[in-house]
């Protein structure tokens, strides 16, 4: 076998190896992108749930303040009635 044919075979073997590596890399990237997408989706869902819980706590705190305010006003009216 002439030397240049040996070299050509070696070059072709290296190209094949590179293609295998690139394909393997592409497959891994696809798998990782799906994993990353799922993690990002989970994070977004968690953030949304946290925001909803925070808003719920804020609205409950506002209700408590309103009730306290109404109770104070009610007590003032009762006190004013007793004074008159």
Short mmCIF file of C-alpha atoms in Angstrom, two decimals:
data_model
loop_
_atom_site.label_atom_id
_atom_site.label_comp_id
_atom_site.label_asym_id
_atom_site.label_seq_id
_atom_site.Cartn_x
_atom_site.Cartn_y
_atom_site.Cartn_z
CA UNK A 1 0.00 0.00 0.00
CA UNK A 2 1.50 3.35 -0.97
CA UNK A 3 2.31 5.80 1.76
CA UNK A 4 -0.18 8.48 0.62
CA UNK A 5 -3.03 5.93 0.83
CA UNK A 6 -2.05 5.15 4.41
CA UNK A 7 -2.08 8.85 5.20
CA UNK A 8 -5.47 9.28 3.52
CA UNK A 9 -6.87 6.40 5.58
CA UNK A 10 -5.52 7.93 8.76
CA UNK A 11 -7.05 11.27 7.83
CA UNK A 12 -10.39 9.61 7.12
CA UNK A 13 -10.24 7.76 10.44
CA UNK A 14 -9.59 11.03 12.27
CA UNK A 15 -12.50 12.67 10.44
CA UNK A 16 -14.76 9.79 11.45
CA UNK A 17 -13.62 10.10 15.06
CA UNK A 18 -14.31 13.83 14.98
CA UNK A 19 -17.79 13.24 13.55
CA UNK A 20 -18.55 10.72 16.30
CA UNK A 21 -17.38 13.18 18.94
CA UNK A 22 -19.43 16.01 17.40
CA UNK A 23 -22.53 13.83 17.23
CA UNK A 24 -22.06 12.73 20.83
CA UNK A 25 -21.58 16.36 21.86
CA UNK A 26 -24.73 17.41 19.98
CA UNK A 27 -26.76 14.63 21.62
CA UNK A 28 -25.49 15.66 25.07
CA UNK A 29 -26.28 19.30 24.35
CA UNK A 30 -29.83 18.37 23.35
CA UNK A 31 -30.30 16.33 26.52
CA UNK A 32 -28.85 19.10 28.65
CA UNK A 33 -30.98 21.76 27.00
CA UNK A 34 -34.09 19.72 27.87
CA UNK A 35 -32.87 19.37 31.46
CA UNK A 36 -32.11 23.07 31.67
CA UNK A 37 -35.52 23.89 30.24
CA UNK A 38 -37.25 21.71 32.86
CA UNK A 39 -35.23 23.30 35.67
CA UNK A 40 -36.00 26.81 34.41
CA UNK A 41 -39.68 25.92 34.16
CA UNK A 42 -39.63 24.56 37.71
CA UNK A 43 -37.90 27.71 38.97
CA UNK A 44 -40.47 29.92 37.23
CA UNK A 45 -43.31 27.91 38.74
CA UNK A 46 -41.74 28.17 42.20
CA UNK A 47 -41.28 31.93 41.78
CA UNK A 48 -44.90 32.30 40.69
CA UNK A 49 -46.07 30.31 43.70
CA UNK A 50 -43.90 32.42 46.00
CA UNK A 51 -45.32 35.61 44.49
CA UNK A 52 -48.87 34.32 44.93
CA UNK A 53 -48.18 33.39 48.56
CA UNK A 54 -46.57 36.78 49.19
CA UNK A 55 -49.55 38.60 47.66
CA UNK A 56 -51.91 36.45 49.72
CA UNK A 57 -50.00 37.30 52.92
CA UNK A 58 -50.04 41.00 52.03
CA UNK A 59 -53.78 40.98 51.37
CA UNK A 60 -54.40 39.10 54.64
CA UNK A 61 -52.29 41.67 56.50
CA UNK A 62 -54.33 44.47 54.89
CA UNK A 63 -57.55 42.78 56.00
CA UNK A 64 -56.25 42.53 59.56
CA UNK A 65 -55.34 46.23 59.54
CA UNK A 66 -58.79 47.11 58.19
CA UNK A 67 -60.49 45.05 60.90
CA UNK A 68 -58.37 46.71 63.59
CA UNK A 69 -59.21 50.11 62.15
CA UNK A 70 -62.94 49.31 62.13
CA UNK A 71 -62.73 48.01 65.70
CA UNK A 72 -61.03 51.23 66.83
CA UNK A 73 -63.70 53.30 65.09
CA UNK A 74 -66.39 51.17 66.71
CA UNK A 75 -64.82 51.68 70.13
CA UNK A 76 -64.65 55.44 69.53
CA UNK A 77 -68.35 55.51 68.64
CA UNK A 78 -69.18 53.53 71.78
CA UNK A 79 -67.08 55.90 73.88
CA UNK A 80 -68.69 58.93 72.24
CA UNK A 81 -72.16 57.51 72.95
CA UNK A 82 -71.29 57.05 76.62
CA UNK A 83 -69.96 60.60 76.90
CA UNK A 84 -73.10 62.10 75.36
#
